Coordinates of C-alpha atoms (C1' of nucleotides) in Angstrom, one line a residue:
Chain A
X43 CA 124.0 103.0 90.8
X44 CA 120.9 104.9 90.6
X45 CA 119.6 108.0 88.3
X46 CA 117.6 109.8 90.0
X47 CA 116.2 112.3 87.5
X48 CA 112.6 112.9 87.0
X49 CA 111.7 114.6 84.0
X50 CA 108.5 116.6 85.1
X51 CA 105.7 115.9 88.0
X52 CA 104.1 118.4 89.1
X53 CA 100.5 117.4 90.3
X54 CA 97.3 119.6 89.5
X55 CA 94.0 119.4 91.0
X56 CA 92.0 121.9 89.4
X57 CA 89.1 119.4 89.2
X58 CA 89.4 120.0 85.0
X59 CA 88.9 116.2 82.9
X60 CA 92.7 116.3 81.9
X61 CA 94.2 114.2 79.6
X62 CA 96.4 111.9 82.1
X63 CA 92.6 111.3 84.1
X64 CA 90.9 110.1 81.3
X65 CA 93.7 108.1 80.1
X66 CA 94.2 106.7 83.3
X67 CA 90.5 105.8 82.6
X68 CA 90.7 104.0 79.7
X69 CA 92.8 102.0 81.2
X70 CA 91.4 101.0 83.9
X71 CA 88.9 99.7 82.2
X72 CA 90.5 98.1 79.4
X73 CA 92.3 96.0 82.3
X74 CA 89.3 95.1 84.7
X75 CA 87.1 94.4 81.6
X76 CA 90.3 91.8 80.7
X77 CA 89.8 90.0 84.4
X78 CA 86.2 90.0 83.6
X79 CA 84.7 93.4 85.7
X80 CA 82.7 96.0 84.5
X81 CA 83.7 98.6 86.5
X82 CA 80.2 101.0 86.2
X83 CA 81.6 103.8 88.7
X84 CA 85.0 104.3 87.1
X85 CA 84.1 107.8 86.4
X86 CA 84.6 108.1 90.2
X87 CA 88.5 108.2 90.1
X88 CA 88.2 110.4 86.9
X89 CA 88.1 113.4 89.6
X90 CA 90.6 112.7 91.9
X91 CA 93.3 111.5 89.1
X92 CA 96.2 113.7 89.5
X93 CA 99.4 114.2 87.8
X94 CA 102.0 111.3 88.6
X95 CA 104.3 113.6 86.2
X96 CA 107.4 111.4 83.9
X97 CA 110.3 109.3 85.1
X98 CA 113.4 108.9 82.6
X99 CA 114.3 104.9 82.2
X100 CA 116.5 103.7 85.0
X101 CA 115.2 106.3 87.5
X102 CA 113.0 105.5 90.4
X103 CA 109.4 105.7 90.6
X104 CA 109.0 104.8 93.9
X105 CA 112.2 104.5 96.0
X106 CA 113.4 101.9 98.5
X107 CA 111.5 102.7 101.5
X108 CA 109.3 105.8 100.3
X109 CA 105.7 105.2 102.0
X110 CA 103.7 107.4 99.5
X111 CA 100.1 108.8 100.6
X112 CA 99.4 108.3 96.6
X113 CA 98.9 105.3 94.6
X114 CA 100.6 105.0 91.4
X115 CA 99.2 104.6 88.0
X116 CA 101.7 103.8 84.7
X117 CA 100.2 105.5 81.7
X118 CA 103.1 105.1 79.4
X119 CA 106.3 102.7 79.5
X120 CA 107.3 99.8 81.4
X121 CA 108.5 99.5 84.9
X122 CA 110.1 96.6 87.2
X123 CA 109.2 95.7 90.5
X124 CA 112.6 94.8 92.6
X125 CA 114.4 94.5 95.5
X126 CA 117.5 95.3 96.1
X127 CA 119.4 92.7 98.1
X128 CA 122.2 92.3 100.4
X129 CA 124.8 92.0 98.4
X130 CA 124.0 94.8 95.8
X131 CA 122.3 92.7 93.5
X132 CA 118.9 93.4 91.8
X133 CA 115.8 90.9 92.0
X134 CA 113.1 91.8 89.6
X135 CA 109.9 90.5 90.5
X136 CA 107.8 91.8 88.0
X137 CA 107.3 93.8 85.2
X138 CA 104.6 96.9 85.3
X139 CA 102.2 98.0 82.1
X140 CA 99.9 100.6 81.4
X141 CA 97.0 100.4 83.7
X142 CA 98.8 98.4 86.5
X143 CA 99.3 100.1 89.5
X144 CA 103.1 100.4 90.4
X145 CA 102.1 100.8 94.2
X146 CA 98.4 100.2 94.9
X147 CA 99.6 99.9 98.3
X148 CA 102.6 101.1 100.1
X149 CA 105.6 98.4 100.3
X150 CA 105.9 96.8 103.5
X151 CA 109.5 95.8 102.4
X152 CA 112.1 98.6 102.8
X153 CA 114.4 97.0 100.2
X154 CA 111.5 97.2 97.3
X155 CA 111.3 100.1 94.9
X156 CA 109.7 100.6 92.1
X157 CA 111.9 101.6 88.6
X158 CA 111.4 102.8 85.0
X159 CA 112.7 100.4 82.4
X160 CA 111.9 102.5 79.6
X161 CA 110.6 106.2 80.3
X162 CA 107.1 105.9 82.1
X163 CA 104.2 108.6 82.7
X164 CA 102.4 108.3 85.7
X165 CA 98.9 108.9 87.1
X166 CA 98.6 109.3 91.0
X167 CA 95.6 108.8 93.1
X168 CA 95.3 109.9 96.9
X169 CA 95.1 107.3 99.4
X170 CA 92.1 109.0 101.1
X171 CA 90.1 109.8 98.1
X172 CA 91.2 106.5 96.5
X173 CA 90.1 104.6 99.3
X174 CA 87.1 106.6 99.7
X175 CA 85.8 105.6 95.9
X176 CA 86.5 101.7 96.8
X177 CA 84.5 101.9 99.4
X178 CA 81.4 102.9 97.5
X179 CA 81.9 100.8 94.5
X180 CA 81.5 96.9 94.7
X181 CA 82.9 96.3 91.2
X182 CA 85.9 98.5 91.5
X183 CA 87.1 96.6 95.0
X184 CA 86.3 93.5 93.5
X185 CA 88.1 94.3 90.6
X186 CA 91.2 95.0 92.6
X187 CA 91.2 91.6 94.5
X188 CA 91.2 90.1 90.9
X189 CA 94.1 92.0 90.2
X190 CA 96.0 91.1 93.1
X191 CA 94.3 87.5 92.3
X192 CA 96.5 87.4 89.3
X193 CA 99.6 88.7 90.2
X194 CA 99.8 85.6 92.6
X195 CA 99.2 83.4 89.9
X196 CA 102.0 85.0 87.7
X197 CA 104.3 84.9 90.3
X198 CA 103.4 81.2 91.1
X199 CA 104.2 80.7 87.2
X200 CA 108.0 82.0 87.9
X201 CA 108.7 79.7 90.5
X202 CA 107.3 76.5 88.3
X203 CA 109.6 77.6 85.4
X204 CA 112.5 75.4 85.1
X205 CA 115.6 76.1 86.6
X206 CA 117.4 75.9 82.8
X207 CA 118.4 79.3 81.4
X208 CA 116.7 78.7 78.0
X209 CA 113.3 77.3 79.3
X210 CA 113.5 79.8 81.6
X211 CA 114.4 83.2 79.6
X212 CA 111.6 82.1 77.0
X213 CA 109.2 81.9 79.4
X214 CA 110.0 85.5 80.8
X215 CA 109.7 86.4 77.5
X216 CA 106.5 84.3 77.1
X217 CA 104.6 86.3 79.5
X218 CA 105.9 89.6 78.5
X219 CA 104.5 89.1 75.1
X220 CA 101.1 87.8 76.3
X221 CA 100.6 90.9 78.9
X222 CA 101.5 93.3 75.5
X223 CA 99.4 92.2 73.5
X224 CA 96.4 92.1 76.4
X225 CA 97.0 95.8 76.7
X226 CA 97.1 96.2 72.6
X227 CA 100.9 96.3 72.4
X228 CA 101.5 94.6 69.2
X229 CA 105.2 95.3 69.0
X230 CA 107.2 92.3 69.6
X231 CA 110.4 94.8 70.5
X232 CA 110.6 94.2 74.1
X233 CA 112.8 97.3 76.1
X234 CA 114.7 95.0 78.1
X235 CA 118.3 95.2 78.2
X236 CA 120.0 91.7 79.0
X237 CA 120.9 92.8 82.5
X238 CA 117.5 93.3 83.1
X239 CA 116.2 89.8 82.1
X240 CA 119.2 88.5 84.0
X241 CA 117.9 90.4 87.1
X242 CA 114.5 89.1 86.4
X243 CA 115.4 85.3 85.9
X244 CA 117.6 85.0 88.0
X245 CA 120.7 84.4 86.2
X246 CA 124.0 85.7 85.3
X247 CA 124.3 88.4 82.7
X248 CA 126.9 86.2 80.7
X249 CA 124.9 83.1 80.9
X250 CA 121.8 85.4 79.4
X251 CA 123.6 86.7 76.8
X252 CA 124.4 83.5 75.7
X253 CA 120.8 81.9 76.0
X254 CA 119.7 84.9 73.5
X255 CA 122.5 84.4 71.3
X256 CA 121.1 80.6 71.1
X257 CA 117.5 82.2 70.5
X258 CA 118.5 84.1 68.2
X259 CA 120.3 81.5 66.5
X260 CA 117.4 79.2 66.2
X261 CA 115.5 81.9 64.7
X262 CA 113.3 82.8 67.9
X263 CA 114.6 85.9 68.3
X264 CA 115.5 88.2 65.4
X265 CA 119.2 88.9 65.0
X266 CA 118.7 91.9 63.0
X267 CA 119.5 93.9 66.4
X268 CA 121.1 93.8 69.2
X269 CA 117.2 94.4 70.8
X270 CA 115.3 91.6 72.0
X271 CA 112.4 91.3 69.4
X272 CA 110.5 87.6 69.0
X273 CA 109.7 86.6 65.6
X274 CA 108.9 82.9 66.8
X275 CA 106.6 83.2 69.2
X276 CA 105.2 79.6 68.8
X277 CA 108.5 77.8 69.3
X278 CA 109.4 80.7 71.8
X279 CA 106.2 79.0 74.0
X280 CA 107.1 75.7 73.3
X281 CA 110.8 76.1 74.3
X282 CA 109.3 78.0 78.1
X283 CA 106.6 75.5 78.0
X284 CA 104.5 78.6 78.7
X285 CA 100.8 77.7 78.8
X286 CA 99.6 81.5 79.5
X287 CA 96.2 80.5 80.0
X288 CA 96.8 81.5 83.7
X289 CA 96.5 84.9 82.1
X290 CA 92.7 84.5 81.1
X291 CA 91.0 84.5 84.2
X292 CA 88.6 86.5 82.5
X293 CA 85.7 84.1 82.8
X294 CA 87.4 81.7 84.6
X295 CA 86.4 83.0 87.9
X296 CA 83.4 85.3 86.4
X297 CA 81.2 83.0 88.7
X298 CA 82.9 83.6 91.2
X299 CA 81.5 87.1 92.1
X300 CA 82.3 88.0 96.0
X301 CA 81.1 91.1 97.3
X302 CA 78.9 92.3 94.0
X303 CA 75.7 93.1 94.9
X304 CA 73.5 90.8 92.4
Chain B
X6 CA 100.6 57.6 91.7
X7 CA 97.6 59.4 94.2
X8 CA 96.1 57.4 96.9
X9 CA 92.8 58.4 96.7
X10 CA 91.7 56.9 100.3
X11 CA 89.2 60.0 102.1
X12 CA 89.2 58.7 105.7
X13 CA 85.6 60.6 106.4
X14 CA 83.1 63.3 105.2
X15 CA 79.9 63.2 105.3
X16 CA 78.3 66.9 105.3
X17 CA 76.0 67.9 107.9
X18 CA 73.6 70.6 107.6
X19 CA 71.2 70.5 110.7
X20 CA 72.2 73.8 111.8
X21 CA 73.7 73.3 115.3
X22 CA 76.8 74.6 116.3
X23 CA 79.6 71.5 115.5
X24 CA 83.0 70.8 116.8
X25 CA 84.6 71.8 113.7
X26 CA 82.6 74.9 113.2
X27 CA 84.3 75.9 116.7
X28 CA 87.5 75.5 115.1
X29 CA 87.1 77.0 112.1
X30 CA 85.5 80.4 113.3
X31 CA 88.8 80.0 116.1
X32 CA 91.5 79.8 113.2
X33 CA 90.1 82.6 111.4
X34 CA 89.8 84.4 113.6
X35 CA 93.2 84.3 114.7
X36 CA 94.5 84.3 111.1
X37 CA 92.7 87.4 110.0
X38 CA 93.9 89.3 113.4
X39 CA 97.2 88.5 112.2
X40 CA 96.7 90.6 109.0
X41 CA 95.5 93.3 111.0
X42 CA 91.8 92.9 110.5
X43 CA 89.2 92.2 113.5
X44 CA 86.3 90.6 111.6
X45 CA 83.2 91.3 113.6
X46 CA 80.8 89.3 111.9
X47 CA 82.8 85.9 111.8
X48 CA 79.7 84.2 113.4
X49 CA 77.9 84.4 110.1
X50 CA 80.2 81.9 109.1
X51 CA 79.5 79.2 111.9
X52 CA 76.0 78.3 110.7
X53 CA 77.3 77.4 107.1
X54 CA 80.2 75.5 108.1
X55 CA 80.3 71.9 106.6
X56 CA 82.1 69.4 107.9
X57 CA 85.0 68.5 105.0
X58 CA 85.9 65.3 106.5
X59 CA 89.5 64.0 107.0
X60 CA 92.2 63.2 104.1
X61 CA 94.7 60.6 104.8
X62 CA 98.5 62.0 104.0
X63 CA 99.6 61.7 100.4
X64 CA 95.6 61.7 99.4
X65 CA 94.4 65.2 97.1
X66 CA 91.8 66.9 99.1
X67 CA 91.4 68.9 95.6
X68 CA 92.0 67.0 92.6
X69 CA 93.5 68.2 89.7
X70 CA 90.7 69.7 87.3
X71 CA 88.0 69.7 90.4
X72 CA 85.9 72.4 90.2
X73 CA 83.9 72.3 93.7
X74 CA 80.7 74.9 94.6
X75 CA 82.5 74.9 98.0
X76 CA 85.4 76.4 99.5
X77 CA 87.5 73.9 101.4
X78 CA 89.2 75.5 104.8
X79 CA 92.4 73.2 106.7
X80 CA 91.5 72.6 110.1
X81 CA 94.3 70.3 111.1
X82 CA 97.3 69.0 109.7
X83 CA 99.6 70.0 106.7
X84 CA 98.6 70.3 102.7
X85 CA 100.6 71.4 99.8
X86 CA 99.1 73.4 96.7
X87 CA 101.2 71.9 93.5
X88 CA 101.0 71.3 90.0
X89 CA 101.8 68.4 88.4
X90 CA 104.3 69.4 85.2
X91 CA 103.6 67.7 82.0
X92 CA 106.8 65.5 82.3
X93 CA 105.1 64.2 85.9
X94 CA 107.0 66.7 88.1
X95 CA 105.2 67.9 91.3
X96 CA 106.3 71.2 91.7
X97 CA 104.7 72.5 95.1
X98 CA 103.7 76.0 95.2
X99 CA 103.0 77.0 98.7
X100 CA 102.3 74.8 102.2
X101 CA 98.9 75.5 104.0
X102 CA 98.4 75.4 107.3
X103 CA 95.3 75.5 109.6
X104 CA 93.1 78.4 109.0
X105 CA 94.3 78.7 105.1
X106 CA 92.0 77.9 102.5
X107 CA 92.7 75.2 100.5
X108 CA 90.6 77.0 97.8
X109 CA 89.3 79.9 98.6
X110 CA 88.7 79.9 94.2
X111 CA 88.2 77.3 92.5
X112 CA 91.4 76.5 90.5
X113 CA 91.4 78.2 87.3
X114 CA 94.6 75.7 86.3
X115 CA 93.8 72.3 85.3
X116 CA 96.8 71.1 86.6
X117 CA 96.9 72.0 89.8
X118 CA 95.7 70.3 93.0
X119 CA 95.3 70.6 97.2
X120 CA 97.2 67.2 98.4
X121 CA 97.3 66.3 101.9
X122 CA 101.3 66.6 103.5
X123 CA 100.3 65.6 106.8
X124 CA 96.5 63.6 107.6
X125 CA 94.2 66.5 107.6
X126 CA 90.5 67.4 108.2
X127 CA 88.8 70.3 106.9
X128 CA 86.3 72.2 106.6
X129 CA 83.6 72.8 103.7
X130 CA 81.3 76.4 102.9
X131 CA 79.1 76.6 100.1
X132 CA 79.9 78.8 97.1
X133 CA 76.6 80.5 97.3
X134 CA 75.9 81.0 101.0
X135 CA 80.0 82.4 102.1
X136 CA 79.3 84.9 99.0
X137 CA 76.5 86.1 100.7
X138 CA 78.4 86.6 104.5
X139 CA 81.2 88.0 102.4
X140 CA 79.2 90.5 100.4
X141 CA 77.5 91.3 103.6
X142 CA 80.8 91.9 105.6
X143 CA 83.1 94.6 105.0
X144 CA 85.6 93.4 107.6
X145 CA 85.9 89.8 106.1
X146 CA 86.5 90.8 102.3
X147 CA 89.2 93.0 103.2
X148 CA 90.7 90.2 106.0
X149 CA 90.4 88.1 102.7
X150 CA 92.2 90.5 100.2
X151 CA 94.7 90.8 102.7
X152 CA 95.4 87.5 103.0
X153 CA 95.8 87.2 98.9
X154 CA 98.3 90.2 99.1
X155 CA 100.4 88.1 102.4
X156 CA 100.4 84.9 99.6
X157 CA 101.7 86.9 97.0
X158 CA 104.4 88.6 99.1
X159 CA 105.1 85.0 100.0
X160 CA 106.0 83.5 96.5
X161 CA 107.7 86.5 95.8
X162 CA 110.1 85.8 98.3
X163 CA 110.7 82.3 97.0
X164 CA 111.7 84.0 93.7
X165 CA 114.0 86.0 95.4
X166 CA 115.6 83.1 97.2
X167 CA 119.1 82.4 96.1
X168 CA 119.6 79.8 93.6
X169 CA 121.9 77.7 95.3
X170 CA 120.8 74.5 97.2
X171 CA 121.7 75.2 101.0
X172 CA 120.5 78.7 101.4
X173 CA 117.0 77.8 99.1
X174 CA 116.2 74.8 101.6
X175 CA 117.0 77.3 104.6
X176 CA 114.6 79.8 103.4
X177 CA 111.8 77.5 102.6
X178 CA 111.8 75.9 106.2
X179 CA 112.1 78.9 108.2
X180 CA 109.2 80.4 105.7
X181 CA 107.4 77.3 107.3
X182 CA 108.6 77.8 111.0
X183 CA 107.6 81.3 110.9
X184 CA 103.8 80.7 109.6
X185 CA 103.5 77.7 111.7
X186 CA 105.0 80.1 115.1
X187 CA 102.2 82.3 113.8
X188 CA 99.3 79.6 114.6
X189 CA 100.9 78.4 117.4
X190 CA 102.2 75.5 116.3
X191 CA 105.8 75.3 118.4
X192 CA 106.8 72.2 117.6
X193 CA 110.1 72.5 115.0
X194 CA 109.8 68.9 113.8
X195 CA 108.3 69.3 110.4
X196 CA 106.2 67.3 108.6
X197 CA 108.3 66.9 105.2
X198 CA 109.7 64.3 103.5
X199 CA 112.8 65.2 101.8
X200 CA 111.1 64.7 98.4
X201 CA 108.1 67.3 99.6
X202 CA 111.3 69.7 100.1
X203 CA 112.8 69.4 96.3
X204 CA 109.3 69.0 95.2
X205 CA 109.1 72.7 96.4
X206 CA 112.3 73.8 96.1
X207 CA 113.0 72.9 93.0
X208 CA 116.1 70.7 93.5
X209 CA 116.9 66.8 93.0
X210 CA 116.2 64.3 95.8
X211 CA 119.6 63.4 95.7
X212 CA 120.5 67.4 96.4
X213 CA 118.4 67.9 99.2
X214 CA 119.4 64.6 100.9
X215 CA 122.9 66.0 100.8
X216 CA 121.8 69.5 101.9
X217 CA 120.0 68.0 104.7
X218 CA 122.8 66.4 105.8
X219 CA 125.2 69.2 105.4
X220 CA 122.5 71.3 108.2
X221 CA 122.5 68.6 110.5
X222 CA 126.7 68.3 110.3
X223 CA 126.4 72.0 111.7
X224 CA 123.4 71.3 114.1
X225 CA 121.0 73.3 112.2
X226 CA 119.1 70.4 111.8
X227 CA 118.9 67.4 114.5
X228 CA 120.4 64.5 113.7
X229 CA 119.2 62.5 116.3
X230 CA 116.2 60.6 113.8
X231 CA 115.4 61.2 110.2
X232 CA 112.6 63.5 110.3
X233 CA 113.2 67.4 109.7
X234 CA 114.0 68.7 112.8
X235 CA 115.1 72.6 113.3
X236 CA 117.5 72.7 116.3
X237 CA 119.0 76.3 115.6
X238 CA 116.7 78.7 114.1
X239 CA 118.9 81.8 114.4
X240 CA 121.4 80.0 112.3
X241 CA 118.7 78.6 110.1
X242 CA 117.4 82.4 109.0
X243 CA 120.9 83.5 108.7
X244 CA 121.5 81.0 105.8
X245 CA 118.6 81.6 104.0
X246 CA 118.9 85.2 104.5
X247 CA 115.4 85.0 105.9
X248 CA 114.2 88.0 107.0
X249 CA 110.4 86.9 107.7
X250 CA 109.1 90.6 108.4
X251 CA 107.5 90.1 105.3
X252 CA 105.2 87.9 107.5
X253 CA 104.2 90.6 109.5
X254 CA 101.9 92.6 107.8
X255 CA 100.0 93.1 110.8
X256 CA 100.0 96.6 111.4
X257 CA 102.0 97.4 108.2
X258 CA 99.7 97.7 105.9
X259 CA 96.8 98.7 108.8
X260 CA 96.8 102.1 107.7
X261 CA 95.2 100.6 104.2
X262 CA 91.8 99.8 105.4
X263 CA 89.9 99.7 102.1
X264 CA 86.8 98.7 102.0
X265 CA 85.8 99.0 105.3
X266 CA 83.7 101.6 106.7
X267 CA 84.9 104.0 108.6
Chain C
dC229 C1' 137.7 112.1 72.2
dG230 C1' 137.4 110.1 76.6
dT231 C1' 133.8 107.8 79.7
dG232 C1' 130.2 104.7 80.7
dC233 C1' 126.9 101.3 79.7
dT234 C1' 125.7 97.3 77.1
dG235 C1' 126.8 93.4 74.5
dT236 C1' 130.2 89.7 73.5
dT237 C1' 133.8 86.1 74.0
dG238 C1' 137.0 82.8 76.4
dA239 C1' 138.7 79.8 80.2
dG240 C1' 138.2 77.6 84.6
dG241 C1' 135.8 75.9 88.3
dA242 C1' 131.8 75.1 91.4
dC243 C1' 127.4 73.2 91.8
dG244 C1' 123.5 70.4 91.0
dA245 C1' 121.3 66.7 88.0
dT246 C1' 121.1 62.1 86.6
dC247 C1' 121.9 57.2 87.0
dA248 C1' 122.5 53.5 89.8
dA249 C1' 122.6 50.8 93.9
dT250 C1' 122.0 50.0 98.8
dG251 C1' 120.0 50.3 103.5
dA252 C1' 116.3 51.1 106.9
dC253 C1' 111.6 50.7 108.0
dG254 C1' 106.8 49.6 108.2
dG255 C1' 102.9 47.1 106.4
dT256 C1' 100.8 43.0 104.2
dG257 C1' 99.9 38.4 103.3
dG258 C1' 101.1 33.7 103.2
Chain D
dC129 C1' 106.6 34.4 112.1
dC130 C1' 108.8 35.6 108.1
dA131 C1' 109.1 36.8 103.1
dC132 C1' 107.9 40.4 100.3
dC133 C1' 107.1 45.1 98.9
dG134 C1' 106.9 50.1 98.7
dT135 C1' 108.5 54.3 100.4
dC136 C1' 112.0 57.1 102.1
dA137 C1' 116.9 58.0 103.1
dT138 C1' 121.5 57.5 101.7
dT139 C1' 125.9 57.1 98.9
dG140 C1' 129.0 57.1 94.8
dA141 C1' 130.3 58.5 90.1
dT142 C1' 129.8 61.1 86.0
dC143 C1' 128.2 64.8 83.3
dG144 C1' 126.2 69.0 81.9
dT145 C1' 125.0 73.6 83.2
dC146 C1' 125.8 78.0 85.0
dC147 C1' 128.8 81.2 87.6
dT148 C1' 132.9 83.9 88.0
dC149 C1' 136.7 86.5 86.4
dA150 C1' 138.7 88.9 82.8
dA151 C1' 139.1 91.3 78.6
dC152 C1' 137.4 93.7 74.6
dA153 C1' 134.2 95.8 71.0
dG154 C1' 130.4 98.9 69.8
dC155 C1' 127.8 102.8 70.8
dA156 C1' 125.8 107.0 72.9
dC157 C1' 126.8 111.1 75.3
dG158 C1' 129.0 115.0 76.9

DNA sequence: CGTGCTGTTGAGGACGATCAATGACGGTGG
DNA sequence: CCACCGTCATTGATCGTCCTCAACAGCACG
């Protein structure tokens, strides 16, 4: 059911500016600048960044019921968020990009875990040392809450998205596309097998193979490949009715400043 | 569409210490002990509190597009966050419940509004002058981040909940039972009509009659009048798989005390 | 050259939406 | 006091959608 095989991890804490730290970095800051932070003490976590090593895809990052003392960066790849339920089944609640953090906290749900969807490098950051950075730096907590701001809002997005699997499907796909290219990912080649957009949406695998063989048919989706690559991504938006200005809270709440020191 | 009929609120700002003041520093305080967090400084808030006045049901204590300085906070009574679709849907997010802010932001979506479920009366803080007890309080931001984490831990569990109509009802209502338990609130009549359940569920009018109906044949639901009444709880959370730990973060997540120094 | 995973196709059946109509109830105004 | 109206609950019939089961093809990998 599950590959379990990391490809490398060991952590090093030799104090040294390595490359995953100030990658991890840039990041960071490319994503709180894009919820409308200027994170000034970033260099902070540049120290304490550690190794979070490589997962192959369909392996683990964080195991059903692991409660890490690290939090977990994604440098490279793409991730899901699931639970496993009851009666075997997968439930993906959200995809993970470079610069989200796959566990900022640990999971208070036993059945959650954490998986590669396409092979992932990771960052990983103490809980003590983390913690101890948040608490000197205004911008970096609030910066955080944002964060967690807007995962709430996306997830409040999947539960409005009509019940239909085309609607539906296109609006996954919707918000896939508009968190790439936020993060500079031009390529409209998303790794998701259909299984996994079935798991995410909600529906059947059969059912979503046939709502991307009608994509694909009306020119949405390319039908060079068996891959899921968008070529219309206007109609693709109109079909999910996907606003995706929930995405650009940006300055949207920039007035709303809590706990920054003016 | 929207009665539009506020039943009082006129602010007062003479600075002694008001009824609903009382209340609101008592609910908080209760609610943010329930994520694991005892706020010290909550008394900075009684000074600022405004009285919000009281909302008739079926009136919008936040209309859509409203961008208030203040932060609105539910002292009595039941509200429902929603968004009204573009074909005239409702689709309701999430219920609040005494000692939830109705906006804690203001609403970065133009579509979405607070509408009272139940008649309600609130409270009202400036923007300006909670920013200032929040930047000031270590214990309060985090009791505030938390409870943004517990609402995004909620709606992931609604996309988790199984598609069909019987088990998605159960889960909602228990969902509701379990955070209403957690104020205190013991009656298990709730205050739903059955369109305010497919309005959040997701499902026709006609469906959730019949699914209604189907819980009271196997006295999960009373049958005695017409309002939603929960008569067997045990059976309720078995068929909405309901687990509701996910409620508890109490001491879960207590080791994570970010932000707050030690 | 098997083995496993993904994608694809067909057929049948369950479930939920829609349309339409009716009943129950409370409030309002004549 | 009663006729009228709006909201909510209820019921029946029909139709479309999506699930399940089952089988097979393509492809990568060992």
């Amino acid at each position: 059911m599950q590959r379990l095989n990391v490809v490398g991890g060991a952590g090093n804490n030799d104090g040294s500016v390595s490359p995953y730290s100030i990658a991890a970095i840039a990041l960071l800051d490319r994503k709180f600048k894009s919820l409308g932070v200027d994170v000034q003490d970033l260099n902070l976590l540049a120290p304490i960044a550690k190794d979070g090593g490589r997962v192959a895809a369909g392996a683990d990052i964080i195991r059903a019921g692991d409660k890490p003392r690290h939090s977990t960066l994604l440098l490279e790849g793409v991730a899901c968020l699931y639970k496993r339920l009851a009666d075997g089944t997968r439930q993906i609640y959200a995809f993970k990009y470079p610069g989200d953090f796959c566990d900022l906290l640990p999971e208070p749900d036993d059945a959650v875990a954490v998986q590669a969807v396409s092979e992932c490098s990771l960052a990983a950051f103490d809980h003590n040392e983390i913690e101890q950075v948040i608490a000197r730096s205004n911008t970096l907590r609030l910066a955080l809450w944002r964060s967690t701001m807007l995962d709430t809002f996306i997830f409040r997005e999947r539960i409005a998205s009509p019940p239909a699997a085309m609607p539906r499907v296109a609006h996954l796909l919707c918000e896939q596309l508009a968190r790439r290219e936020a993060i500079g990912m031009k390529s409209t080649v998303l790794p998701f097998t259909q299984i996994d957009l079935a798991d995410a949406a909600g529906l059947s695998v059969v059912h979503v193979n046939r709502t991307v063989q009608a994509l694909r048919k009306l020119n949405v989706l390319s039908s060079a490949n068996s891959a899921i690559e968008v070529v219309d991504k206007k109609q693709l938006a109109s079909i999910g009715r996907f606003d995706g200005h929930y995405l650009n809270m940006p300055r949207l709440m920039s007035h709303w400043t809590l706990s920054v020191v003016h």
